[in-house]
Short mmCIF file of C-alpha atoms in Angstrom, two decimals:
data_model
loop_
_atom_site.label_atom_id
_atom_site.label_comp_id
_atom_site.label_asym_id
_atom_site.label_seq_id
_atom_site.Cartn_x
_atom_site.Cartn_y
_atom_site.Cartn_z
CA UNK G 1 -57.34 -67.47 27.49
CA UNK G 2 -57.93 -66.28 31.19
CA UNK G 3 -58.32 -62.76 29.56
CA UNK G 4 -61.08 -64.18 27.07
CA UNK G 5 -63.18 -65.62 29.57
CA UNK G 6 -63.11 -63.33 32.46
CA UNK G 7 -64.37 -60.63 29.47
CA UNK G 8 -66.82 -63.15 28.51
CA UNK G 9 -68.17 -63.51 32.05
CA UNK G 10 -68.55 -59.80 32.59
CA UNK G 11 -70.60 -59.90 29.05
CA UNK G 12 -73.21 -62.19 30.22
CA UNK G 13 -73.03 -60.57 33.58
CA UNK G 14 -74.51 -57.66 32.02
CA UNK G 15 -76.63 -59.40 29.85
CA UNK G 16 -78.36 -61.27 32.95
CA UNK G 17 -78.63 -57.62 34.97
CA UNK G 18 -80.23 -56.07 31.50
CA UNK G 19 -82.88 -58.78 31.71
CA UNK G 20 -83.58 -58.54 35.31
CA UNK G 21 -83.88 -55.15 35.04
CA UNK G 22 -86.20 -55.55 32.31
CA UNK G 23 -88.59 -58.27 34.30
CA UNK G 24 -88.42 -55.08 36.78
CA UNK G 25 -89.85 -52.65 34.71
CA UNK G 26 -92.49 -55.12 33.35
CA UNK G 27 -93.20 -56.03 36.84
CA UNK G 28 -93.83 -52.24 37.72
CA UNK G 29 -95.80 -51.62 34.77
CA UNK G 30 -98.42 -54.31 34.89
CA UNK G 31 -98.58 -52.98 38.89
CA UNK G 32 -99.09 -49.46 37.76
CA UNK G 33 -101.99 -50.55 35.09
CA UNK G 34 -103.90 -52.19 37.94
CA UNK G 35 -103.13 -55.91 37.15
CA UNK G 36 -103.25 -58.25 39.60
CA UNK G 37 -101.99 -62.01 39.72
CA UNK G 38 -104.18 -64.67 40.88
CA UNK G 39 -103.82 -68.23 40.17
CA UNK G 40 -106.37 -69.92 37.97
CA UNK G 41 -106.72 -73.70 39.24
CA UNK G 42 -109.69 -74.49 37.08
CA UNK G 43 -107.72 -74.61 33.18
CA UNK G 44 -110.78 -75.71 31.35
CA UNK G 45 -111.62 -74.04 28.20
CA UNK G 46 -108.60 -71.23 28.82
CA UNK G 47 -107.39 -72.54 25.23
CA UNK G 48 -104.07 -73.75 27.37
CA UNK G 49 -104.09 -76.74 25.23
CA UNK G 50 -103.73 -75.12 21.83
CA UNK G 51 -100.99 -72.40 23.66
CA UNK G 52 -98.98 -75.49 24.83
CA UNK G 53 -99.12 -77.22 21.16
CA UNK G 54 -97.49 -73.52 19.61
CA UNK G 55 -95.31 -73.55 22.43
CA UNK G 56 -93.81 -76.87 21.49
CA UNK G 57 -92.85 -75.55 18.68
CA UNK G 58 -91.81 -72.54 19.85
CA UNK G 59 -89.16 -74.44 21.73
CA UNK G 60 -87.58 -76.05 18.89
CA UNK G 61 -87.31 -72.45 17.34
CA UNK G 62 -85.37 -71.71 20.81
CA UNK G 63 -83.44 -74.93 21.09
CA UNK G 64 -82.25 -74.28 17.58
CA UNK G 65 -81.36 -70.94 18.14
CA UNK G 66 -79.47 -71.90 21.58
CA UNK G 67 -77.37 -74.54 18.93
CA UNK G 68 -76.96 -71.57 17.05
CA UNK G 69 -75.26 -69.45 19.80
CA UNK G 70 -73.44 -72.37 20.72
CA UNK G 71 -71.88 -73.25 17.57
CA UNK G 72 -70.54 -69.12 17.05
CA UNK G 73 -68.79 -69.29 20.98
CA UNK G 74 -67.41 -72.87 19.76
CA UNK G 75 -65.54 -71.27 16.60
CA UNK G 76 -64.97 -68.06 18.64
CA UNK G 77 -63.06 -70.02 21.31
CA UNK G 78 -61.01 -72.24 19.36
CA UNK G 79 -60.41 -69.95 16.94
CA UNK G 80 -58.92 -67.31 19.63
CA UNK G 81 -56.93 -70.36 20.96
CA UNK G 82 -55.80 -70.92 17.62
CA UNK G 83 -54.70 -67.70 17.03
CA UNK G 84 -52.72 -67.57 20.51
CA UNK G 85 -51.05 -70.34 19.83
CA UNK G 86 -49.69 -69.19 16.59
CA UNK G 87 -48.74 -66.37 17.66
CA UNK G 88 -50.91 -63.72 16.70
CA UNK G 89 -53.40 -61.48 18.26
CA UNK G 90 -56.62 -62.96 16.89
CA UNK G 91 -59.84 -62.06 18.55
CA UNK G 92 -61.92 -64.31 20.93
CA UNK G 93 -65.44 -65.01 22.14
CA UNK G 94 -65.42 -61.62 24.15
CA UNK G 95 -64.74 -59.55 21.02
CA UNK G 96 -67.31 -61.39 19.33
CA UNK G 97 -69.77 -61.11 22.16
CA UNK G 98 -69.26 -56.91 22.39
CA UNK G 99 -69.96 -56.82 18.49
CA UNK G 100 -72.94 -58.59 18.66
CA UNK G 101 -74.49 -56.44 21.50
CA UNK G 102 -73.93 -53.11 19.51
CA UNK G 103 -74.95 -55.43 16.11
CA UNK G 104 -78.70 -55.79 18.04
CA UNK G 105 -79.26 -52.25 19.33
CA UNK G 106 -81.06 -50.90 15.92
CA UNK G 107 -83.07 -54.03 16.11
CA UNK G 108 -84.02 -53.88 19.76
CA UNK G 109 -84.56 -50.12 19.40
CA UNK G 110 -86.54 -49.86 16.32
CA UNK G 111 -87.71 -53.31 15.10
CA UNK G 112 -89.12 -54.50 18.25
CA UNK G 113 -91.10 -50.98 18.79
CA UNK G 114 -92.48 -51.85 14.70
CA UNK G 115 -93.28 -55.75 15.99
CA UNK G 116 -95.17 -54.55 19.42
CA UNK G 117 -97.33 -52.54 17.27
CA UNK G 118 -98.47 -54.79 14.23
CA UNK G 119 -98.32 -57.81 16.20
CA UNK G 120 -102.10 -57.61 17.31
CA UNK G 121 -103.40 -55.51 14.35
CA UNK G 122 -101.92 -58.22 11.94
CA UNK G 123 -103.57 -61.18 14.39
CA UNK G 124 -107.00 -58.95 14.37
CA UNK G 125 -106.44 -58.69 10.53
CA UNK G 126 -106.31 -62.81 10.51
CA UNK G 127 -109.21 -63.36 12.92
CA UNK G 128 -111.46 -61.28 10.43
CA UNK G 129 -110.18 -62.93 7.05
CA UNK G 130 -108.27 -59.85 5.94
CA UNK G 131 -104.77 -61.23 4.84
CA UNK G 132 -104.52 -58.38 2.41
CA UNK G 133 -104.47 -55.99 5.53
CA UNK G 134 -101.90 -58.28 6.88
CA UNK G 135 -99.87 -57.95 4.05
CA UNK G 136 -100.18 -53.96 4.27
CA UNK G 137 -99.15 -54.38 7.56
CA UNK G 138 -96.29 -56.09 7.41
CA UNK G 139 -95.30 -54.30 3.83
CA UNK G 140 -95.14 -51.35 5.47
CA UNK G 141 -93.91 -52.32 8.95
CA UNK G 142 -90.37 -53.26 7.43
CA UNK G 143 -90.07 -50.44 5.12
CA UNK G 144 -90.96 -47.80 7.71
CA UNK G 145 -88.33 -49.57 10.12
CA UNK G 146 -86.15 -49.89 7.19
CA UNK G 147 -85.81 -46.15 6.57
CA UNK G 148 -84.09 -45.95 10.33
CA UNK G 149 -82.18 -49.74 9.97
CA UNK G 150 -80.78 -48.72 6.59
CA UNK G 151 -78.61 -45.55 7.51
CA UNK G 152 -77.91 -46.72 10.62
CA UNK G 153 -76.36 -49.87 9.19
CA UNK G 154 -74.44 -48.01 6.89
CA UNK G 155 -73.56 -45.44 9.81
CA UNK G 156 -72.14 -48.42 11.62
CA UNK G 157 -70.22 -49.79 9.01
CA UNK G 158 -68.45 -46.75 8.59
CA UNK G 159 -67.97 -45.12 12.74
CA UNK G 160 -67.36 -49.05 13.80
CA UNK G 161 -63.58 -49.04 14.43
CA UNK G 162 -63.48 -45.62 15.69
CA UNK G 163 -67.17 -45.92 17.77
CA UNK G 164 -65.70 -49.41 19.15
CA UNK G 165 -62.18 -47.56 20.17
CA UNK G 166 -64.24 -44.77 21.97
CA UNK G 167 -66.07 -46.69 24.13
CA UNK G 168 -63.79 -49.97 24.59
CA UNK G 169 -60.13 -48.55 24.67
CA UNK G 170 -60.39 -48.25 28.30
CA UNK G 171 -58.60 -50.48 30.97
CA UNK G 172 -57.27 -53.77 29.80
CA UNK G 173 -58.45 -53.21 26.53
CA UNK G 174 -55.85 -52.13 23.81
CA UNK G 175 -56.64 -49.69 20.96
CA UNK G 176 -55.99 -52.48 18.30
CA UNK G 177 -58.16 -54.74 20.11
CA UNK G 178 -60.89 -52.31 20.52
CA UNK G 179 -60.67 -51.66 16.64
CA UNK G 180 -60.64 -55.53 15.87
CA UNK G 181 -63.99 -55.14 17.79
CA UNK G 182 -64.86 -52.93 15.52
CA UNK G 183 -63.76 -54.59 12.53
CA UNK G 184 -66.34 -57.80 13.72
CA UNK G 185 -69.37 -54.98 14.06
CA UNK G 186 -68.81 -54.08 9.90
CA UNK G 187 -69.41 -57.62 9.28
CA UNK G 188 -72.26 -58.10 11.42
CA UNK G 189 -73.80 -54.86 10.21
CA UNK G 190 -74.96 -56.33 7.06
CA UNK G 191 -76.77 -58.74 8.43
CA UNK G 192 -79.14 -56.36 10.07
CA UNK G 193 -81.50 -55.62 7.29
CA UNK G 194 -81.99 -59.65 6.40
CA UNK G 195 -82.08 -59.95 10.22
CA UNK G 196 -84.67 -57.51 10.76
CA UNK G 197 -86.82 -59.35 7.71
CA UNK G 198 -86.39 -62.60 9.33
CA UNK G 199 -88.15 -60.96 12.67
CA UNK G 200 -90.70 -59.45 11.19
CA UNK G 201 -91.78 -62.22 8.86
CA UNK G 202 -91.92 -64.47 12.42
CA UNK G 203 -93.88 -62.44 13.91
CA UNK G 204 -96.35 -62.74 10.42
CA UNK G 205 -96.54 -66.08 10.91
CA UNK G 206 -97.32 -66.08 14.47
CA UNK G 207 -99.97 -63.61 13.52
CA UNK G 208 -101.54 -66.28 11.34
CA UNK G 209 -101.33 -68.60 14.29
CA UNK G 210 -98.37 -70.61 12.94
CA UNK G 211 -95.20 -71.53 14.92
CA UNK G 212 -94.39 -74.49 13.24
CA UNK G 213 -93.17 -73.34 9.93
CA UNK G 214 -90.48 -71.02 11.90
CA UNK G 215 -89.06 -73.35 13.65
CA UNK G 216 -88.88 -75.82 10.64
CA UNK G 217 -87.05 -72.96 8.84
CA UNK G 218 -84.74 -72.81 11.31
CA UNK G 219 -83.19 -75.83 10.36
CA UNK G 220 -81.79 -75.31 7.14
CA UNK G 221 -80.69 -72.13 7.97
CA UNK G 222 -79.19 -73.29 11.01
CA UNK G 223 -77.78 -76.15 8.99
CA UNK G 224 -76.06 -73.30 6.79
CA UNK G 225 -75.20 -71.21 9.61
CA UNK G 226 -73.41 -74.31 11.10
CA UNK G 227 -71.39 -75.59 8.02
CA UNK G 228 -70.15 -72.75 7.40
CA UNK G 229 -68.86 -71.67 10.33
CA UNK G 230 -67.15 -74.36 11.06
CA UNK G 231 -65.67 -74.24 7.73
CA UNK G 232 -64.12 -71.06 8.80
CA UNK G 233 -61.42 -73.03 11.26
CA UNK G 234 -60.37 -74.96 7.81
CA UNK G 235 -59.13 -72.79 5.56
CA UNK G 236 -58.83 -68.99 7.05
CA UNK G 237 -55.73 -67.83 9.15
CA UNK G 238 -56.87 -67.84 13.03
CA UNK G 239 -56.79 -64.08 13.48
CA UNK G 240 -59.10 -63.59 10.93
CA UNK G 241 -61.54 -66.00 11.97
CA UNK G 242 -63.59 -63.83 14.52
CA UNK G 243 -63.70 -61.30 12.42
CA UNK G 244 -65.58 -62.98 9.56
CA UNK G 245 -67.89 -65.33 12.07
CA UNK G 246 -70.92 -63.06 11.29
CA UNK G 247 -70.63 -63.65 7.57
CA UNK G 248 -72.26 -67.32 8.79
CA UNK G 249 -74.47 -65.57 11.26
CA UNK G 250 -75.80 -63.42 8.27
CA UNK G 251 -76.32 -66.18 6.27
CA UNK G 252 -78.94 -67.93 8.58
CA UNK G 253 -81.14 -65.05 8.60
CA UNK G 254 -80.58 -64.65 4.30
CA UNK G 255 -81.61 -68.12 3.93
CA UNK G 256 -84.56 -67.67 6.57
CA UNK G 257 -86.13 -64.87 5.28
CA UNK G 258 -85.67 -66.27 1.53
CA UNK G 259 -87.40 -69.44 2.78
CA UNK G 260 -90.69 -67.50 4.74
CA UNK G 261 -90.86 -64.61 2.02
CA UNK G 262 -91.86 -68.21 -0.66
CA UNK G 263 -94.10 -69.52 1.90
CA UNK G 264 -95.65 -65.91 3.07
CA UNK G 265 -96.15 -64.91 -0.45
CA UNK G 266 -98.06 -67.58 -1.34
CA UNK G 267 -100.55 -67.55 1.72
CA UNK G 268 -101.17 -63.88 1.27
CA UNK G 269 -101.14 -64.16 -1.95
CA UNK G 270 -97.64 -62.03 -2.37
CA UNK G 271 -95.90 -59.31 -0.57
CA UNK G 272 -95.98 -56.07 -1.94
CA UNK G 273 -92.12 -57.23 -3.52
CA UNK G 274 -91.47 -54.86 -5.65
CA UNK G 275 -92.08 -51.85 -3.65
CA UNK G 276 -90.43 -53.03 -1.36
CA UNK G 277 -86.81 -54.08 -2.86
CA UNK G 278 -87.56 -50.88 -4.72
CA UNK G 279 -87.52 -48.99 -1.32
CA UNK G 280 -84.68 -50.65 0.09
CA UNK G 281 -82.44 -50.33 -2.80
CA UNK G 282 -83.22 -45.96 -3.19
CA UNK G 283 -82.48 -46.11 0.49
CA UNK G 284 -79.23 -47.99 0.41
CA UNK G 285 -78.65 -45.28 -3.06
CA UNK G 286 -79.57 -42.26 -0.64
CA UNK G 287 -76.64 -43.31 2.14
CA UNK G 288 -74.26 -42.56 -0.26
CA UNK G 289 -73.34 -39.26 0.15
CA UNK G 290 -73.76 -39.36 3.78
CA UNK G 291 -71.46 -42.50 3.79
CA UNK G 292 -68.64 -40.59 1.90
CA UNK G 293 -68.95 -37.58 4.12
CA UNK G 294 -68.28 -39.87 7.40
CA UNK G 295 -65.20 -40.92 6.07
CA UNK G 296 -64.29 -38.08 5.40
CA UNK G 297 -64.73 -36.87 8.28
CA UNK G 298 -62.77 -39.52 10.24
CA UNK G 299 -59.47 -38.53 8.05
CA UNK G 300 -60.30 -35.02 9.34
CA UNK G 301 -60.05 -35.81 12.73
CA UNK G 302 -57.64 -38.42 12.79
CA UNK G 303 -54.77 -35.96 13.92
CA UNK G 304 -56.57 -34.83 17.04
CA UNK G 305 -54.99 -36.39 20.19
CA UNK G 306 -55.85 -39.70 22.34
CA UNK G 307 -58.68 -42.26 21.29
CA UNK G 308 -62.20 -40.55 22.52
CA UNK G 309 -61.63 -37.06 20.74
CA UNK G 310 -61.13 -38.27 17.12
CA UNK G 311 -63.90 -40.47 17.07
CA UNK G 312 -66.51 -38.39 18.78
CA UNK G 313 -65.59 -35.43 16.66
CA UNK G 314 -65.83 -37.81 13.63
CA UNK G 315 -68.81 -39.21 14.37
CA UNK G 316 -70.92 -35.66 15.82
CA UNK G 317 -69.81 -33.96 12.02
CA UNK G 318 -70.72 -37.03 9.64
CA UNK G 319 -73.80 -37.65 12.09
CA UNK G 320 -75.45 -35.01 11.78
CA UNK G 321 -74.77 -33.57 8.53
CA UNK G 322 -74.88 -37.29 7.26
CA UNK G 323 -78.52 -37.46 8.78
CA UNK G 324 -79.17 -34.28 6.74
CA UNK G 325 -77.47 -35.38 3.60
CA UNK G 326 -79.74 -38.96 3.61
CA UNK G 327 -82.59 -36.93 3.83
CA UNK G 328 -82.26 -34.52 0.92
CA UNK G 329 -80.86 -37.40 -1.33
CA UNK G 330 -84.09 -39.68 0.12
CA UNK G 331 -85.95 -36.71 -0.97
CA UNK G 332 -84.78 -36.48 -4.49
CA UNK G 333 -85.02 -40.10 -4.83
CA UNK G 334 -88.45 -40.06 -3.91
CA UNK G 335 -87.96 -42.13 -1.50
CA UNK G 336 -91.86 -41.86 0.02
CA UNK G 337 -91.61 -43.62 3.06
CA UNK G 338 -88.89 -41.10 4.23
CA UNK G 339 -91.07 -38.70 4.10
CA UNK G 340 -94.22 -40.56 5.64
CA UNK G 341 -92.09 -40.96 8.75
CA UNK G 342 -90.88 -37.34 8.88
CA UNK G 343 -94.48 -35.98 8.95
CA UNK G 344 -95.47 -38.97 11.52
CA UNK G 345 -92.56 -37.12 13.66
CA UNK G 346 -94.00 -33.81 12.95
CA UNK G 347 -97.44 -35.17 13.90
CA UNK G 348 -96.65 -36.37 17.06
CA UNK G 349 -94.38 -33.28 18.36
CA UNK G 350 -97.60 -31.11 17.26
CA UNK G 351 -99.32 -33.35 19.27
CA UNK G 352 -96.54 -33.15 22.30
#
């Protein structure tokens, strides 16, 4: 509809002005550290040969990725034309496309921060034989990030309809539809612990000098991703399409990181497993409480009046005494790596 797509615009809009702006601040920095740009015409022995053979691959990874994002807006669209044409108030692309951007903020925030940091200690780790230390690194890369991307998730799961009316209820944007948003963020909220796994196990491999096997996983899973997506446009009611299109999305980055952890665990001779699903399953136990004290909170201030009051009051209460709760119930569990990043905080404001 004309409504979909002039939403849809304004997404990418912002998405194009969020990169430029970043580009801007990259500029500025590499200024700021002294670096300047000359061009090199002499391209012997920079190693540009063996750059332009991972970068082939690297590609592929993209291109497959691009047929990715490609095959969600295809199912998005129809299935919002679908649902108009029934009859019903199904969501579009644009809902999609709003869920998503939320969906990647933890990731961006958190994740990225983890990757820009073991990134050249793993590759150091490789370049002097010590794949154990690369398997330290990454083992405790994703359960440090984890112990922030797990009660978020959860967090998002449960403030999603009344976090996504907040902020999107404004304008042209209806209450219901701002919910239906929100209703496509619980979805794609699981998918953010398998989706931070698949990032960080990448960014392993391209430690260890390998793009290839990425972007040769990324077929399969895109494969999945693909099949099952469009399966969604054969057998669900149109208005509930959208909101069940990251169940597919999810599932490429299952399979993915299913598929590297069997090839990583083998050339570093395992993964520090156990601990690990150990650590995400006490943290997943320790959102509990937390989890059942946001809701509760959202029935407690339902009855206050318009759309913004409710869910901020909601979401300030089970915040922070849900942030409180995870921590005492982390405690109890044990949970170690809770505590390791509380006295890295307390480190660094000491330090500050």
């Amino acid at each position: 509809t004309r409504k979909e797509s002039s939403a849809a615009s304004d997404v990418y809009k912002r998405q194009v002005l969020g990169q430029v702006v970043q580009a801007s601040v990259l500029i500025w920095s590499l200024a700021a550290a002294g670096f300047r740009w000359r061009p090199r015409l002499d391209l012997r022995g920079s190693g540009l040969g063996e750059a332009a053979g991972a970068a082939s691959w690297m590609m592929l990874y993209i291109a497959v990725a691009q047929v990715g994002a490609l095959v969600s807006t295809n199912v998005a669209t129809r299935a919002g034309a679908m649902a108009a044409e029934a009859g019903s108030s199904g969501a579009g692309i644009a809902a999609y496309k709003f869920a998503s951007m939320i969906f990647q903020l933890p990731y961006a925030i958190i994740a990225v921060s983890v990757i820009t940091a073991l990134l050249p200690r793993m590759s150091e780790h490789v370049a002097a034989g010590r794949k154990d230390q690369v398997r330290a690194d990454f083992s405790r890369g994703f359960r440090l990030s984890s112990v922030l991307i797990v009660p978020i998730s959860v967090a998002m799961i449960v403030f999603a309809i009344p976090f996504c009316v907040m902020i999107y209820a404004q304008g042209s944007t209806s209450v219901e539809d701002a919910a239906t948003i929100g209703r496509i963020l619980m979805v794609f909220c699981v998918a953010l612990i398998p989706f931070t796994l698949f990032q960080l196990q990448m960014r392993v491999f391209y430690a260890l000098g390998d793009t290839r096997t990425p972007a040769l996983v990324a077929l399969p899973s895109e494969t999945a991703h693909a099949v099952t997506a469009f399966s969604l446009l054969l057998w669900m009611e149109p208005q509930y399409i959208v909101v069940w299109l990251p169940l597919p999305y999810g599932l490429y980055y299952v399979l993915g990181s299913i598929i590297m952890w069997r090839l990583l665990n083998k050339r570093l001779n395992g993964l520090d497993g156990r601990r690990t699903a150990s650590t995400l399953f006490k943290l997943h136990v320790a959102t509990i409480p937390a989890a059942l004290f946001g809701m509760l909170m959202i029935s407690v201030f339902q009855g206050l009046p318009g759309a913004v009051w409710p869910a901020l009051g909601s979401m300030l209460a089970g915040g922070v005494v849900g942030a409180v709760l995870f921590v005492i119930t982390a405690k109890f569990l044990k949970v170690t790596e809770v505590t390791a990043f509380l006295d890295l905080i307390k480190a660094k404001l000491r330090r500050g």
